C-alpha atoms as one frame of an Amber mdcrd trajectory, in Angstrom:
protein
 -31.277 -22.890 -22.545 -30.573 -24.043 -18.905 -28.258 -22.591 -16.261 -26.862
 -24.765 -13.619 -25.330 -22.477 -11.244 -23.479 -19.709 -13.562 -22.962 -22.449
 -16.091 -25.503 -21.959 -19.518 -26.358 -24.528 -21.443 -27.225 -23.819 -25.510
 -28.576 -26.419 -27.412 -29.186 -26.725 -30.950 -30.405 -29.779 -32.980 -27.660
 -32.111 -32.027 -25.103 -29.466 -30.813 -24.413 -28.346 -27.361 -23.326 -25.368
 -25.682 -21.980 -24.665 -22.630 -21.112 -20.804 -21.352 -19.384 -19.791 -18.223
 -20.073 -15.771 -18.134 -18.428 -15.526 -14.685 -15.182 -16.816 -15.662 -14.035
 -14.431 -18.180 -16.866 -14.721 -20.615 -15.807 -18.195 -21.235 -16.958 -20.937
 -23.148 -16.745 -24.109 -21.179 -17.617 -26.739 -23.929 -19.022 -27.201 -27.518
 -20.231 -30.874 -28.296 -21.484 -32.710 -31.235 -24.296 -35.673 -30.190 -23.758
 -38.675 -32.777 -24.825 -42.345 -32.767 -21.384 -43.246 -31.254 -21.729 -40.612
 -28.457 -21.078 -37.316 -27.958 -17.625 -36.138 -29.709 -16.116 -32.730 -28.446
 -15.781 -29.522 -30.801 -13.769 -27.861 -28.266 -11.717 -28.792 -25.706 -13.494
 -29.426 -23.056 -13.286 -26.772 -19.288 -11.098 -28.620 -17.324 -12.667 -29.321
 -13.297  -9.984 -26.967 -11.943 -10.963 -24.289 -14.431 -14.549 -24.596 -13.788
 -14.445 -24.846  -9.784 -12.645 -21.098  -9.797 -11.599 -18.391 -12.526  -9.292
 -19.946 -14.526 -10.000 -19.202 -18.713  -6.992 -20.413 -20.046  -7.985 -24.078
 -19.023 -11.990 -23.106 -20.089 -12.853 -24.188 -24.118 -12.696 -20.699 -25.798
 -12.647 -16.961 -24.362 -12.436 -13.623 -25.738  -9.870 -11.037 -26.154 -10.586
  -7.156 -25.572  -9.069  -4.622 -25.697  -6.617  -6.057 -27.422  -5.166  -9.744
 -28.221  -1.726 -11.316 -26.966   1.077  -9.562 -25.270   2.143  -5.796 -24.953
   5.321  -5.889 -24.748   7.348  -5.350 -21.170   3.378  -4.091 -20.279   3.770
  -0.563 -21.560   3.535   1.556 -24.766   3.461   5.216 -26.428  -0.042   6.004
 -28.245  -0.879   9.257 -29.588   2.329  10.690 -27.362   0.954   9.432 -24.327
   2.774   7.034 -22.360   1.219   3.760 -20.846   2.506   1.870 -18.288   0.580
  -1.330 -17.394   0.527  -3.997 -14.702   2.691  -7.329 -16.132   1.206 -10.511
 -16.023   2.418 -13.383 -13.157   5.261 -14.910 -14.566   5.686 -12.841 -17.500
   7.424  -9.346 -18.174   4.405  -8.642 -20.243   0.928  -7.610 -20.053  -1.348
 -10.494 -21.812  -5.015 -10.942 -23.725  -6.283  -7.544 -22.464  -9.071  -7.446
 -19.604 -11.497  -9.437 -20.413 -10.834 -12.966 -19.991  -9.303 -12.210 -16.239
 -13.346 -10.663 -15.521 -16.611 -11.745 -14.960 -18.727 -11.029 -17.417 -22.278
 -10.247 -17.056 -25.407 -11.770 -19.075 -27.486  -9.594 -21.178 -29.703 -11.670
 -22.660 -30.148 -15.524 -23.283 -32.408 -17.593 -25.154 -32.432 -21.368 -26.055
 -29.261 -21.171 -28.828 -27.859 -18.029 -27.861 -26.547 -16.137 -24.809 -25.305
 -12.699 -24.706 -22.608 -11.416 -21.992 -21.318  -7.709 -21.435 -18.435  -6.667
 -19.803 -17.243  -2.473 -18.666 -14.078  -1.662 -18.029 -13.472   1.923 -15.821
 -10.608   3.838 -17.231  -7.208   2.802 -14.688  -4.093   1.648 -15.633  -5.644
   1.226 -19.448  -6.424   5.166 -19.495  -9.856   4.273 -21.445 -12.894   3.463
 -20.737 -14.499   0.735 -22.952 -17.612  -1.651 -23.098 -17.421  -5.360 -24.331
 -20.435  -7.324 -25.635 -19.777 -11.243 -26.762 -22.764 -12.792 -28.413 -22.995
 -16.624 -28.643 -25.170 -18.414 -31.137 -25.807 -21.611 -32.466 -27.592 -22.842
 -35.504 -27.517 -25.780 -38.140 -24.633 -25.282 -39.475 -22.046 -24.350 -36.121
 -21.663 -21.732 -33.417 -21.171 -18.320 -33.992 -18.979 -15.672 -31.974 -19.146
 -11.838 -32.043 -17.544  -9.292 -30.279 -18.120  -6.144 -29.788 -16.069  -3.110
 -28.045 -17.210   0.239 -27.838 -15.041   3.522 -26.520 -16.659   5.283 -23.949
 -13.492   7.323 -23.203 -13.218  11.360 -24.596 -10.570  10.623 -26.870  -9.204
   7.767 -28.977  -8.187   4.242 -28.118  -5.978   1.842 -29.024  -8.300  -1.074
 -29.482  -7.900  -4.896 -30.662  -9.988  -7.679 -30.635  -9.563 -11.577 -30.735
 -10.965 -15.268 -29.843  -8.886 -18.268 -28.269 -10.723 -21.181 -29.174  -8.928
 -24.432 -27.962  -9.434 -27.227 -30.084  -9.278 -30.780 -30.029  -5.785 -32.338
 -31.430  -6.887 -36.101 -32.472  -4.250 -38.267 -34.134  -3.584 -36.863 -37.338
  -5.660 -33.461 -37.326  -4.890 -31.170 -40.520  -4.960 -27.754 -39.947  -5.153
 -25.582 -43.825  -5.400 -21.791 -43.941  -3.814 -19.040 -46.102  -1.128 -17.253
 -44.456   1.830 -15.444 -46.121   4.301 -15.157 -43.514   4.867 -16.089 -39.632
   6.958 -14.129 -36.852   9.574 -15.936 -35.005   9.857 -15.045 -31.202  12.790
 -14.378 -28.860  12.717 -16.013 -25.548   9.117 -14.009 -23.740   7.143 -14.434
 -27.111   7.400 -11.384 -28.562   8.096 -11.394 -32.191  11.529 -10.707 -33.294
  12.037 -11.685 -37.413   9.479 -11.607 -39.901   9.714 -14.768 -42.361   8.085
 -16.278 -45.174   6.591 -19.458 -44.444   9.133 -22.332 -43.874   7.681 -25.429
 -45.355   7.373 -27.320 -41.986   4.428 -23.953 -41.069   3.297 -23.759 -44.557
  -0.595 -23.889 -43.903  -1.814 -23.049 -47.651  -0.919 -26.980 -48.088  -2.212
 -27.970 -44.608   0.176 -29.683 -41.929  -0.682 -32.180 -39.658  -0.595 -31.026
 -36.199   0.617 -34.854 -34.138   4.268 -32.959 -33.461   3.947 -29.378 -34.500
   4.700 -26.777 -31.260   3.833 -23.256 -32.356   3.347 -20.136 -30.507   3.515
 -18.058 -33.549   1.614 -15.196 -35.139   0.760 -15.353 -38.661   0.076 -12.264
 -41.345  -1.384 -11.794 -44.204  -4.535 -14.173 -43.587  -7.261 -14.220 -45.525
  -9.765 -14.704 -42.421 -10.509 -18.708 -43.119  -8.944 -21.556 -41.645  -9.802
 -25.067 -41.344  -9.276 -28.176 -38.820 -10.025 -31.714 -39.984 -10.225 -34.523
 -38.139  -9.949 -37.566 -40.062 -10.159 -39.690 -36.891 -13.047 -38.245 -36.106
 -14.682 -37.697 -39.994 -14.873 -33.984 -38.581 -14.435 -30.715 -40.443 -13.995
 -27.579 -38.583 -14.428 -24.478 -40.600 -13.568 -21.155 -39.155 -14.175 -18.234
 -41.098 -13.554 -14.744 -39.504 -15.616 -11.373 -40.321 -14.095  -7.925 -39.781
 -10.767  -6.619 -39.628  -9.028  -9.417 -39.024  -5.445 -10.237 -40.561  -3.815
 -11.903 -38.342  -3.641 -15.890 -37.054  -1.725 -16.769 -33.955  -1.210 -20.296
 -34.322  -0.639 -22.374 -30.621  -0.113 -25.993 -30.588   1.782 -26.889 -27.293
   3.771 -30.024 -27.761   2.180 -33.031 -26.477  -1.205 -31.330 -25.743  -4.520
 -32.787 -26.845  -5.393 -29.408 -28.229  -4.238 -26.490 -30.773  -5.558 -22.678
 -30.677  -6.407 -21.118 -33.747  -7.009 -17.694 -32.183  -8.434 -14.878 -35.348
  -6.793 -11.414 -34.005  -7.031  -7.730 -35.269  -3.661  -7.082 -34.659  -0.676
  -9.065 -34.258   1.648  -9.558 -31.310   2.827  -6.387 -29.767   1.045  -3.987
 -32.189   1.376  -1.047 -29.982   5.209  -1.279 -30.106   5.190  -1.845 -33.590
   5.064   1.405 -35.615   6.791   0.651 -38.347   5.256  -2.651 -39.313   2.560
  -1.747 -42.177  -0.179  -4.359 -40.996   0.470  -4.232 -36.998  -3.393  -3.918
 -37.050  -3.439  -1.040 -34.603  -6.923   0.713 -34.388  -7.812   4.042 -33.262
 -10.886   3.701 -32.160 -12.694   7.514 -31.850 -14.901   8.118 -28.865 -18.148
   6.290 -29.032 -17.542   4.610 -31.904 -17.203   0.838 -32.118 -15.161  -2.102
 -33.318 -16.670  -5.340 -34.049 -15.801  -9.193 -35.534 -17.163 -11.986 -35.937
 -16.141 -15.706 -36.160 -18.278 -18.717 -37.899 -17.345 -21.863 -36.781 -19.021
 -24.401 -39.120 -19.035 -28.078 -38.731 -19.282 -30.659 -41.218 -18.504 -33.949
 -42.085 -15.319 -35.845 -43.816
């Protein structure tokens, strides 16, 4: 492990890491070394993102207390009314607290890196702990979160992981999903569908002209990204309760999120949907998942 500045560098065997803790618990880059050079897992921070505070243009960051948007930033839980702060540019309140925070670092070794984050109780009523442990080994990287209520009473807790990447020419994404959520114009979901056969990831669909923004149900916590390009597998397999995939794969972008989520979009205005994912976490208990990301060869 090396720091320069508050970036961390991780190495394993011929993988490495790279953590920015200061900018919202981010990961900056995840790199394979190979004869030809070194090939990127992740996309890779851009200089703009790593000169200020920027995550969404960092390689992965986490999601807590809950993942995507709340819709028009406010929300009834328990008969208590919550009204949030929206987002810039966006009637909605987006990805929670923690990737807009520095985080702090807890521990750190050679191949793994720990990073904490506290929220005080404020326009999210609760207050809650976050712990992200980083890890690599032979086989990949490993993320786990952690998010513990340190309020009186319960909270509405969620957790999730934006991992960007890399699109190469022809990249096959495969994962089994049972039904997607179309949005209406500010990405909130608005019709529940079975999978049209242009989305239908149990087959796998090359990503070269897919655009998505979409949340997926019913998956079975596995998903994976090959490369053919690039003879790369991606594996990502997801521990906890996690059921939903939001799929994002801007058009013309180098990159595609696979993002693992308790909950899907909007869960705390979603009631009546039988697997919104909604937790009620009690006081002092915790949540947890866990995401393998395992690398092998095509």
């Amino acid at each position: 492990m090396s720091r320069t500045g508050t970036i961390i560098a991780l190495r394993h065997g011929a993988m490495t890491l790279t953590a920015a803790p200061h900018i919202g618990g981010s990961l900056a880059s995840w790199s394979l070394s190979t004869p030809g050079g070194p090939v990127d897992l992740f996309r890779r921070a851009s200089d703009h993102a790593l000169a200020g505070d920027f995550a969404p243009d960092m390689a992965c960051f986490p999601l807590v207390p809950f993942s995507n948007r709340i819709g028009g930033a406010r929300f009834v839980f328990q008969g208590r009314e919550v009204v949030l702060a929206t987002d810039p540019g966006s009637p909605h309140r987006i990805h929670g607290h923690g990737w807009s925070n520095p985080w702090t670092i807890e521990a750190a070794a050679d191949d793994a890196l720990r990073m904490g984050f506290a929220h005080r109780a404020d326009d999210w009523p609760w207050s809650y702990r976050a712990a992200q442990t980083v890890a690599l080994d032979g086989e990949g990287l490993t993320v786990t979160l952690d998010l513990i209520n340190e309020s009186d009473s319960d909270m509405p807790a969620g957790l999730g992981l934006h991992p960007y990447f890399v699109r190469s020419p022809g990249s096959i994404v495969t994962a089994d999903l049972r039904g997607v959520w179309d949005n209406d114009d500010t990405i909130l979901p608005s019709r529940r569908r079975p999978l049209p056969a242009a989305w239908d990831f149990r087959h796998g669909v090359v990503m070269d002209h897919a655009a998505l923004d979409n949340g997926f149900t019913g998956w079975s916590g596995t998903a994976t990204l090959d490369r053919p390009r690039d003879r790369l597998r991606l594996t990502m397999i997801a521990d906890g309760p996690v059921g939903h995939l939001i799929v994002y794969a801007p058009p013309g972008e180098p990159y595609l999120c696979l993002e693992p989520a308790t909950h899907m979009t909007d869960a705390l205005n979603r009631p009546q949907e039988p697997d919104a994912g909604v937790i009620a976490l009690p006081a002092g208990e915790r949540l947890s998942m866990t995401v393998r990301f395992l690398v092998s060869r095509i």
